[in-house]
Coordinates of C-alpha atoms and ligand atoms in Angstrom, one line a residue:
M225 CA 0.0 0.0 -0.1
N226 CA 1.2 3.5 -0.8
A227 CA 1.4 5.3 2.6
N228 CA 2.0 8.6 0.9
L229 CA -0.3 11.0 3.0
Y230 CA -1.5 12.4 -0.3
T231 CA -3.1 9.2 -1.4
L232 CA -5.0 9.2 2.0
F233 CA -6.4 12.6 1.2
Q234 CA -7.2 11.7 -2.4
S235 CA -9.2 8.9 -1.2
R236 CA -11.4 11.3 0.6
F237 CA -11.9 13.9 -2.1
P238 CA -15.6 14.4 -3.1
Q239 CA -16.9 12.3 -6.1
D240 CA -17.5 15.7 -7.9
L241 CA -14.0 17.2 -8.4
D242 CA -15.7 20.3 -9.6
A243 CA -17.0 20.9 -6.1
C244 CA -15.5 23.7 -4.3
W245 CA -12.3 23.1 -2.4
L246 CA -11.3 26.7 -1.3
E247 CA -13.1 29.8 -1.4
T248 CA -11.1 33.0 -0.7
D249 CA -12.0 36.4 0.8
E250 CA -11.9 37.8 -2.6
A251 CA -14.4 35.5 -3.8
Q252 CA -12.1 33.2 -5.9
Y253 CA -13.0 29.6 -6.0
Y254 CA -10.7 26.6 -6.4
S255 CA -12.2 23.1 -7.1
W256 CA -10.8 19.7 -5.9
G257 CA -9.8 19.3 -9.6
D258 CA -7.8 22.4 -9.4
L259 CA -6.0 21.1 -6.3
E260 CA -5.3 17.8 -8.3
R261 CA -4.0 19.5 -11.3
G262 CA -2.3 22.4 -9.6
S263 CA -0.3 20.0 -7.3
A264 CA 0.4 17.6 -10.0
K265 CA 2.0 20.3 -12.3
I266 CA 4.3 21.5 -9.4
A267 CA 5.1 17.9 -8.6
N268 CA 6.0 17.3 -12.2
L269 CA 8.3 20.3 -12.1
F270 CA 10.0 18.9 -8.9
A271 CA 10.3 15.5 -10.7
S272 CA 12.0 17.1 -13.7
L273 CA 14.7 18.4 -11.4
N274 CA 15.8 14.7 -10.6
L275 CA 16.2 15.3 -7.0
P276 CA 17.1 12.4 -4.7
Q277 CA 14.1 11.1 -2.8
G278 CA 13.9 12.8 0.7
S279 CA 15.3 16.0 -0.5
R280 CA 14.0 19.0 1.6
V281 CA 12.0 21.8 0.0
A282 CA 12.3 25.0 2.2
V283 CA 9.3 27.4 1.8
Q284 CA 9.0 31.0 3.1
V285 CA 5.9 32.4 1.3
E286 CA 2.9 34.3 2.2
K287 CA -0.3 32.4 2.7
S288 CA -2.1 31.6 -0.5
P289 CA -4.1 28.6 -2.0
E290 CA -1.0 28.0 -4.3
A291 CA 1.2 27.8 -1.1
L292 CA -1.2 24.9 -0.1
M293 CA -0.9 23.3 -3.3
L294 CA 2.9 23.6 -3.2
Y295 CA 2.9 21.8 0.1
L296 CA 0.7 19.0 -1.4
A297 CA 2.8 18.8 -4.5
T298 CA 6.0 18.4 -2.3
I299 CA 4.7 15.5 -0.5
R300 CA 3.2 13.8 -3.6
A301 CA 6.7 14.0 -5.2
G302 CA 8.2 12.3 -2.4
L303 CA 10.1 15.2 -1.1
V304 CA 10.3 16.6 2.4
Y305 CA 8.3 19.9 3.1
L306 CA 10.0 22.4 5.3
P307 CA 7.8 25.5 6.0
L308 CA 9.4 28.5 7.5
N309 CA 7.7 31.5 9.4
T310 CA 7.3 34.5 7.2
A311 CA 8.8 36.6 9.9
Y312 CA 12.2 35.1 9.8
R313 CA 15.0 37.4 8.7
A314 CA 18.4 36.8 7.2
T315 CA 20.3 35.3 10.2
E316 CA 17.4 33.0 11.0
M317 CA 17.0 31.9 7.4
D318 CA 20.8 31.3 7.1
Y319 CA 20.6 29.0 10.1
F320 CA 17.6 26.9 8.7
I321 CA 19.1 26.7 5.1
N322 CA 22.5 25.6 6.4
N323 CA 20.9 23.2 8.9
A324 CA 18.4 21.6 6.6
S325 CA 20.5 21.9 3.3
P326 CA 17.4 22.0 1.2
A327 CA 17.6 21.1 -2.6
V328 CA 14.9 23.7 -3.4
V329 CA 13.9 26.9 -1.7
V330 CA 10.7 28.8 -2.6
C331 CA 10.5 32.4 -1.3
S332 CA 8.5 35.6 -1.9
P333 CA 9.7 37.7 -4.9
Q334 CA 10.7 40.6 -2.8
N335 CA 13.2 38.3 -0.8
F336 CA 14.6 36.6 -3.9
G337 CA 18.0 38.5 -3.8
W338 CA 19.2 37.8 -0.3
I339 CA 17.6 34.3 -0.1
T340 CA 19.3 33.2 -3.3
Q341 CA 22.8 34.4 -1.9
L342 CA 22.1 32.2 1.3
A343 CA 20.8 29.3 -0.5
F344 CA 23.6 29.0 -3.3
K345 CA 26.1 29.6 -0.4
S346 CA 24.7 26.3 1.3
G347 CA 24.5 24.2 -1.8
T348 CA 20.8 24.6 -2.7
G349 CA 20.4 24.1 -6.4
H350 CA 17.1 25.7 -7.1
V351 CA 15.4 28.8 -5.8
F352 CA 11.9 29.7 -7.0
T353 CA 9.4 32.5 -6.1
L354 CA 5.8 32.4 -5.3
D355 CA 3.8 35.6 -5.3
E356 CA 0.8 35.4 -3.1
T357 CA -0.8 38.3 -5.1
R358 CA -1.1 35.8 -8.1
Q359 CA -1.2 38.4 -10.7
G360 CA -0.7 36.7 -14.1
K361 CA 3.0 36.5 -15.2
N362 CA 3.9 38.1 -11.7
S363 CA 2.8 34.9 -10.0
G364 CA 6.5 34.0 -9.5
S365 CA 8.9 31.5 -11.2
L366 CA 7.5 28.4 -9.4
L367 CA 4.1 28.7 -11.1
S368 CA 5.2 30.0 -14.4
R369 CA 7.6 26.9 -14.7
A370 CA 5.0 24.6 -13.5
L371 CA 2.6 25.8 -16.1
H372 CA 4.3 23.8 -18.8
H373 CA 4.1 20.5 -17.0
A374 CA 1.5 17.9 -17.1
E375 CA -1.7 18.0 -15.0
Q376 CA -1.4 14.3 -14.1
F377 CA 1.1 12.9 -11.7
E378 CA 1.5 9.5 -10.1
T379 CA 2.0 10.1 -6.4
V380 CA 5.3 8.6 -5.4
H381 CA 5.2 5.5 -3.3
K382 CA 6.1 6.0 0.4
N383 CA 6.3 3.9 3.4
A384 CA 4.7 5.1 6.5
D385 CA 8.0 5.8 8.3
E386 CA 9.4 8.0 5.5
L387 CA 9.7 11.6 6.1
A388 CA 7.0 14.1 4.9
A389 CA 7.9 17.3 6.7
I390 CA 10.4 18.9 8.9
L391 CA 8.9 21.5 11.3
Y392 CA 11.4 23.7 13.1
T393 CA 10.4 24.5 16.7
S394 CA 9.9 27.9 17.7
G395 CA 13.3 27.9 19.6
T396 CA 12.5 30.2 22.5
T397 CA 15.4 28.7 24.3
G398 CA 18.5 27.7 22.4
R399 CA 18.6 27.0 18.7
S400 CA 15.6 26.0 16.8
K401 CA 15.5 22.2 16.2
G402 CA 13.9 20.4 13.1
A403 CA 11.2 18.0 14.2
M404 CA 11.1 15.1 11.5
L405 CA 7.4 14.0 10.9
S406 CA 6.7 10.9 8.8
H407 CA 3.7 10.3 6.5
G408 CA 2.6 7.8 9.1
N409 CA 2.8 10.3 11.9
L410 CA 0.7 12.7 10.1
A411 CA -1.8 10.2 8.7
S412 CA -2.5 8.7 12.0
N413 CA -3.1 12.0 13.7
I414 CA -5.5 13.3 11.3
Q415 CA -7.5 10.2 11.1
V416 CA -7.8 10.1 14.9
L417 CA -8.9 13.9 15.1
H418 CA -11.3 13.3 12.2
E419 CA -13.2 10.9 14.5
A420 CA -12.6 12.7 17.7
W421 CA -14.0 16.0 16.4
Q422 CA -16.9 14.0 14.6
W423 CA -16.0 15.7 11.3
R424 CA -18.8 15.8 8.8
A425 CA -18.5 15.9 5.0
D426 CA -20.7 18.9 4.9
D427 CA -18.5 20.9 7.4
V428 CA -17.1 24.2 6.2
L429 CA -13.8 25.1 7.7
L430 CA -12.9 28.9 8.2
H431 CA -9.1 28.8 8.0
A432 CA -7.4 32.0 9.3
L433 CA -4.3 30.4 10.7
P434 CA -0.9 30.8 9.2
L435 CA 0.3 27.7 7.0
F436 CA 3.9 27.5 8.3
H437 CA 2.9 26.1 11.7
I438 CA 1.4 22.7 12.8
H439 CA -1.9 24.3 13.8
G440 CA -2.8 25.7 10.5
L441 CA -1.3 23.2 8.3
F442 CA -1.4 19.8 10.0
V443 CA -4.5 20.3 12.0
A444 CA -6.8 22.8 10.2
A445 CA -5.8 22.3 6.5
H446 CA -5.4 18.5 6.9
M447 CA -8.8 18.2 8.5
A448 CA -10.7 19.7 5.7
L449 CA -8.6 17.6 3.2
M450 CA -9.3 14.5 5.2
G451 CA -13.1 15.5 5.5
G452 CA -13.2 16.3 1.6
S453 CA -14.8 19.4 2.9
K454 CA -14.9 23.1 1.8
T455 CA -12.6 25.6 3.3
I456 CA -13.2 29.4 3.4
F457 CA -9.6 30.5 3.2
L458 CA -8.4 33.8 4.8
T459 CA -4.8 34.8 4.1
K460 CA -4.6 36.0 7.7
F461 CA -6.6 36.6 10.8
D462 CA -8.8 39.6 10.6
S463 CA -11.9 40.0 13.0
A464 CA -13.9 41.7 10.3
A465 CA -13.2 39.0 7.7
V466 CA -13.9 36.2 10.2
L467 CA -17.2 37.9 11.1
R468 CA -18.1 38.1 7.4
H469 CA -17.7 34.4 6.7
L470 CA -18.8 32.8 10.0
P471 CA -22.4 32.6 8.9
Q472 CA -21.3 30.3 6.1
S473 CA -18.9 28.3 8.1
S474 CA -19.4 25.4 10.8
V475 CA -15.8 24.9 12.1
F476 CA -13.3 27.6 13.2
M477 CA -9.8 26.8 14.6
G478 CA -7.8 29.5 16.3
V479 CA -5.1 30.4 18.9
P480 CA -6.4 32.1 22.1
T481 CA -5.5 35.4 20.8
Y482 CA -8.0 35.2 17.9
Y483 CA -10.9 34.4 20.5
V484 CA -10.0 37.5 22.6
R485 CA -10.0 39.6 19.5
L486 CA -13.3 38.3 18.3
L487 CA -14.8 39.0 21.8
S488 CA -13.5 42.5 21.7
D489 CA -15.6 43.2 18.6
P490 CA -19.2 44.2 19.7
A491 CA -20.6 42.9 16.3
F492 CA -19.5 39.4 17.4
D493 CA -22.7 37.6 18.8
A494 CA -24.8 34.5 18.8
A495 CA -26.7 35.3 15.6
I496 CA -23.3 35.3 13.6
C497 CA -22.4 31.9 15.0
A498 CA -25.8 30.3 14.3
N499 CA -24.4 28.0 11.7
M500 CA -21.3 27.1 13.7
R501 CA -20.8 23.6 15.2
L502 CA -17.4 23.8 16.7
F503 CA -14.8 26.4 17.8
I504 CA -11.3 24.9 18.5
S505 CA -8.4 26.5 20.4
G506 CA -4.8 25.6 20.9
S507 CA -1.1 26.4 20.7
A508 CA -1.3 28.4 23.9
P509 CA -3.4 28.3 27.2
L510 CA -6.8 29.7 26.8
L511 CA -7.8 32.0 29.7
T512 CA -10.7 30.7 31.6
D513 CA -12.2 34.2 31.4
T514 CA -12.1 34.0 27.5
F515 CA -13.7 30.6 27.8
S516 CA -16.5 31.9 29.9
E517 CA -17.2 35.1 28.1
F518 CA -17.3 33.1 24.8
I519 CA -20.1 31.0 26.2
E520 CA -22.1 34.0 27.6
R521 CA -21.7 35.9 24.1
T522 CA -22.4 33.1 21.7
G523 CA -23.7 30.0 23.5
H524 CA -20.7 28.0 22.2
T525 CA -18.1 26.4 24.3
I526 CA -14.7 26.4 23.0
L527 CA -13.1 23.0 22.7
E528 CA -9.4 23.2 23.8
R529 CA -6.8 20.8 22.7
Y530 CA -3.1 20.3 23.1
G531 CA -0.3 19.3 20.9
M532 CA 3.1 20.4 19.6
S533 CA 5.4 20.2 16.4
E534 CA 7.1 17.0 17.8
T535 CA 4.0 15.0 18.3
A536 CA 1.1 16.6 16.5
M537 CA -2.1 16.5 18.6
L538 CA -2.1 14.8 21.9
T539 CA -5.2 15.5 23.9
S540 CA -8.6 17.0 23.2
N541 CA -11.7 18.1 25.1
P542 CA -14.6 16.0 23.9
V543 CA -17.3 17.0 21.1
T544 CA -19.9 15.1 23.1
G545 CA -19.3 15.5 26.8
A546 CA -18.1 18.2 29.2
R547 CA -15.4 20.6 27.8
K548 CA -13.7 21.9 31.0
A549 CA -12.1 25.3 31.3
G550 CA -8.3 25.4 31.9
T551 CA -8.0 21.8 30.8
V552 CA -6.7 20.5 27.4
G553 CA -9.0 17.4 27.7
M554 CA -8.1 13.6 27.7
P555 CA -5.6 11.8 25.6
L556 CA -6.6 11.1 21.9
P557 CA -7.2 7.4 21.2
G558 CA -4.0 5.6 20.6
V559 CA -2.0 8.4 22.2
S560 CA -0.5 7.6 25.6
V561 CA 0.0 10.5 27.9
R562 CA 1.6 10.2 31.4
V563 CA 2.6 12.5 34.2
L564 CA 6.0 11.5 35.7
N565 CA 8.0 12.7 38.6
A566 CA 4.9 14.1 40.2
V567 CA 4.9 16.3 43.3
D568 CA 1.3 17.0 44.5
G569 CA 0.0 15.4 41.3
I570 CA 2.0 17.9 39.1
G571 CA 4.8 16.5 37.0
D572 CA 6.4 16.1 33.6
I573 CA 4.1 15.3 30.7
Q574 CA 5.6 12.4 28.5
V575 CA 3.8 10.9 25.5
Q576 CA 4.0 7.9 23.2
G577 CA 2.1 7.1 20.1
P578 CA 2.1 6.7 16.3
N579 CA 1.8 10.4 16.0
V580 CA 5.2 11.1 17.8
F581 CA 8.0 12.3 15.6
A582 CA 11.1 10.3 14.4
G583 CA 13.6 12.7 16.0
Y584 CA 15.3 16.1 15.5
W585 CA 17.0 16.6 12.2
Q586 CA 20.7 15.8 12.3
M587 CA 20.7 16.1 16.1
P588 CA 20.7 12.3 17.3
E589 CA 22.1 13.3 20.8
K590 CA 19.4 15.9 21.4
T591 CA 16.8 13.3 20.2
A592 CA 18.2 10.7 22.6
E593 CA 18.0 13.1 25.4
E594 CA 14.4 13.9 24.8
F595 CA 13.2 10.2 24.9
T596 CA 12.9 7.9 28.0
V597 CA 14.3 4.5 28.1
D598 CA 10.9 3.2 27.6
G599 CA 10.3 5.2 24.6
Y600 CA 8.2 8.2 25.9
F601 CA 9.0 11.7 24.6
K602 CA 9.5 14.4 27.2
T603 CA 7.4 17.1 26.0
G604 CA 8.9 19.6 28.3
D605 CA 5.4 20.7 29.6
V606 CA 4.4 20.3 33.1
G607 CA 0.8 19.3 34.1
R608 CA -1.7 17.2 36.1
F609 CA -4.6 15.0 35.5
D610 CA -7.8 15.5 37.4
V611 CA -9.9 12.7 38.7
E612 CA -11.8 12.5 35.5
G613 CA -8.8 12.2 33.5
Y614 CA -8.6 15.7 32.0
L615 CA -5.2 17.1 31.6
S616 CA -4.2 20.6 32.7
I617 CA -1.0 22.3 31.7
V618 CA 0.7 24.1 34.4
G619 CA 3.7 25.4 32.4
R620 CA 6.8 24.5 30.5
S621 CA 9.5 22.9 32.7
K622 CA 12.0 25.5 31.5
D623 CA 9.7 28.2 33.0
L624 CA 9.6 26.6 36.4
I625 CA 10.8 28.8 39.0
I626 CA 12.9 27.4 41.9
S627 CA 12.9 30.0 44.7
G628 CA 14.7 29.2 48.0
G629 CA 14.6 25.6 46.9
Y630 CA 10.8 25.4 46.4
N631 CA 9.2 24.8 43.0
V632 CA 7.0 27.6 41.8
Y633 CA 4.6 27.0 38.9
P634 CA 4.0 30.4 37.2
K635 CA 0.5 29.4 35.9
E636 CA -0.8 28.9 39.4
I637 CA 0.3 32.4 40.4
E638 CA -1.0 33.9 37.0
S639 CA -4.5 32.4 37.4
I640 CA -4.9 34.2 40.7
I641 CA -3.5 37.4 39.5
D642 CA -5.7 37.3 36.4
E643 CA -8.8 37.0 38.7
M644 CA -8.0 40.4 40.4
K645 CA -10.0 43.4 39.8
G646 CA -8.4 45.7 37.1
V647 CA -6.1 42.9 35.8
M648 CA -6.3 42.0 32.1
E649 CA -3.7 39.3 32.2
S650 CA -0.2 38.5 33.7
A651 CA 2.9 36.5 33.2
V652 CA 5.1 35.3 36.1
I653 CA 8.8 34.7 35.7
G654 CA 11.8 33.9 37.7
L655 CA 14.9 36.3 37.8
P656 CA 18.3 35.5 39.2
H657 CA 18.3 36.5 42.9
A658 CA 21.4 36.3 45.2
D659 CA 19.6 34.8 48.2
F660 CA 16.7 32.7 46.7
G661 CA 18.5 31.5 43.4
E662 CA 15.5 32.9 41.6
A663 CA 12.9 35.4 42.6
V664 CA 9.4 35.4 41.6
I665 CA 8.4 38.4 39.4
A666 CA 5.0 39.3 38.0
V667 CA 4.5 41.3 34.9
I668 CA 0.8 42.6 34.7
V669 CA -1.3 44.1 32.0
P670 CA -3.8 46.4 33.8
Q671 CA -7.3 46.7 32.2
A672 CA -7.7 50.1 30.4
G673 CA -8.3 52.9 33.1
A674 CA -7.5 50.7 36.2
A675 CA -5.1 52.0 38.7
L676 CA -3.1 49.1 40.1
A677 CA -0.6 49.3 42.9
Q678 CA 2.3 46.9 43.5
S679 CA 2.0 47.0 47.3
Q680 CA -1.7 46.2 47.3
I681 CA -1.4 43.4 44.8
I682 CA 1.4 41.8 46.8
Q683 CA -0.6 42.3 49.9
Q684 CA -3.6 40.5 48.5
L685 CA -1.5 37.6 47.2
K686 CA 0.0 37.2 50.8
T687 CA -3.4 36.1 51.9
T688 CA -4.0 33.4 49.3
M689 CA -0.7 31.7 48.9
A690 CA 2.5 30.6 50.5
N691 CA 5.0 33.4 50.9
F692 CA 7.7 31.7 48.7
K693 CA 5.2 32.1 45.8
V694 CA 4.4 35.7 46.3
P695 CA 6.2 37.9 43.7
K696 CA 8.9 40.0 45.2
R697 CA 8.3 42.7 42.5
I698 CA 5.6 43.6 40.0
F699 CA 6.0 45.3 36.7
F700 CA 3.2 46.9 34.6
V701 CA 3.2 46.7 30.9
D702 CA 0.7 47.7 28.3
A703 CA 1.0 44.3 26.4
L704 CA 2.7 40.9 26.8
P705 CA 5.3 40.1 24.0
R706 CA 3.7 37.2 22.0
N707 CA 4.9 35.2 19.0
T708 CA 2.7 34.7 15.9
M709 CA 0.9 31.7 17.5
G710 CA 0.0 33.8 20.6
K711 CA 2.6 32.3 23.0
V712 CA 3.8 34.7 25.6
Q713 CA 7.6 35.0 25.0
K714 CA 8.8 34.7 28.7
N715 CA 12.4 34.7 27.6
I716 CA 11.9 38.3 26.4
L717 CA 10.4 39.2 29.7
R718 CA 13.2 37.7 31.4
Q719 CA 15.7 39.6 29.3
Q720 CA 13.7 43.0 29.7
F721 CA 13.2 42.9 33.4
G722 CA 16.5 40.9 34.3
E723 CA 18.3 44.1 33.4
S724 CA 16.0 46.7 35.1
Ligands
AMP166 P1 4.4 24.3 19.0 O1 5.3 23.2 18.6 O2 4.7 25.6 18.4 O3 2.9 24.0 18.6 O4 4.3 24.6 20.6 C1 3.9 23.5 21.4 C2 3.8 24.0 22.7 O5 2.7 24.9 22.9 C3 3.3 22.8 23.9 O6 4.5 22.2 24.2 C4 2.7 23.7 25.0 O7 3.7 24.1 25.6 C5 2.0 24.8 24.2 N1 0.6 24.4 24.0 C6 -0.1 23.9 22.8 N2 -1.4 23.8 23.0 C7 -1.5 24.4 24.4 C8 -2.8 24.5 25.0 N3 -4.0 24.1 24.6 N4 -2.7 24.9 26.3 C9 -1.4 25.3 26.8 N5 -0.2 25.3 26.1 C10 -0.4 24.7 24.9

């Protein structure tokens, strides 16, 4: 059997290939036939380059339907897809290109000059451009070259354990590592999610996430492909565009920031969500306030799930059954999740399953360090199971603060601060301290117009928690630094306040 992931999707395409696959915000329509033919042409172009199987195709382009076709063409052709965040600049790109030595690089036309220099220096043979504006002959060299190729392509045979993609981790500490995901990893995960989220053929996905990250590519885009379902495709998240398309959609996937932004729009209400079946959140913790406010405003309970580049999705709240705020639900079928080295029930989250990656690209020692002797991957997250088997994430083990020999979990303190009057949100970090090793510090974003005082907050916290957990200092800021996926960048806070 051909385990190439594309053949799985192909087996799920609707009978009528003229049916709509993607609809864009500019009312452009792409059929399933367009996807077949478009990906075949690009795959034929790649085949004409005579690249060895398993060659990497590194891609840094803006989001577009063609970018999604490029991804599918790459796996069809038996090559390894390597998506890169569009925010990366020259030093970062130099690292990725050097580390992955891709045979092909695809970039935006405006970056062609400097990327070509980096790529050729690292031995890359081919650099193409893809222009998301897709204006005729300005669509870039990839599509203009692909145009001359045949619109049929026999998807290359792959075994389940052969590589489909490399996802570089966000690298908030140390260098970014390339997580190697096989065709089998991705296929098993999307099949499990398809069941767990009770996907229906008539579901319509509203896609607003970036395509260079696991959430937008291997959860959202894969899900609609697996369902043979229509996607309304937005090139970026924009509240107004989301509100415009929600009435025709049934499933929306977002990072918590998207939900906060939707709620801040007074036009967002239950009537707009009348056709919706499911709102899914992940990639960063969803505040319980957002969870509750969403129910009040729309009548919908956001379904929170948990996963990461190395493992794809691991746990999910149920579609039928209670979705619990502050939890990421239960392990997905076939995925084993355990909490080890627990103190008071809180410990290291470790996982095993057919979805867990094959290791870090060219880092065998790092890979070995991250697996236990009995084959579990150490996620680096810290959490606890409740009596009903729902998992809560307390933080990253690297964010754990050890103050005066005591373990302090930032999430616990953040949850209490977030509940205080006048507080919008907070981040708790550890900073070097002569006496305690690390001192607990809180960074707080006040609500508009709220006057908060450090002494008062500290006083209040002292009444609710052990002294060693109470922040020694509090800083007030207008906003917390976040990456594109909405994760708070605590390394930046540590740097900023470590020097003050
Ligand atoms: P990435 O590989 O960029 O998707 O990052 C994965 C990390 O995001 C995980 O290890 C978690 O720390 C965090 N994460 C993902 N989903 C959630 C969630 N629902 N709640 C809290 N943290 C999450």
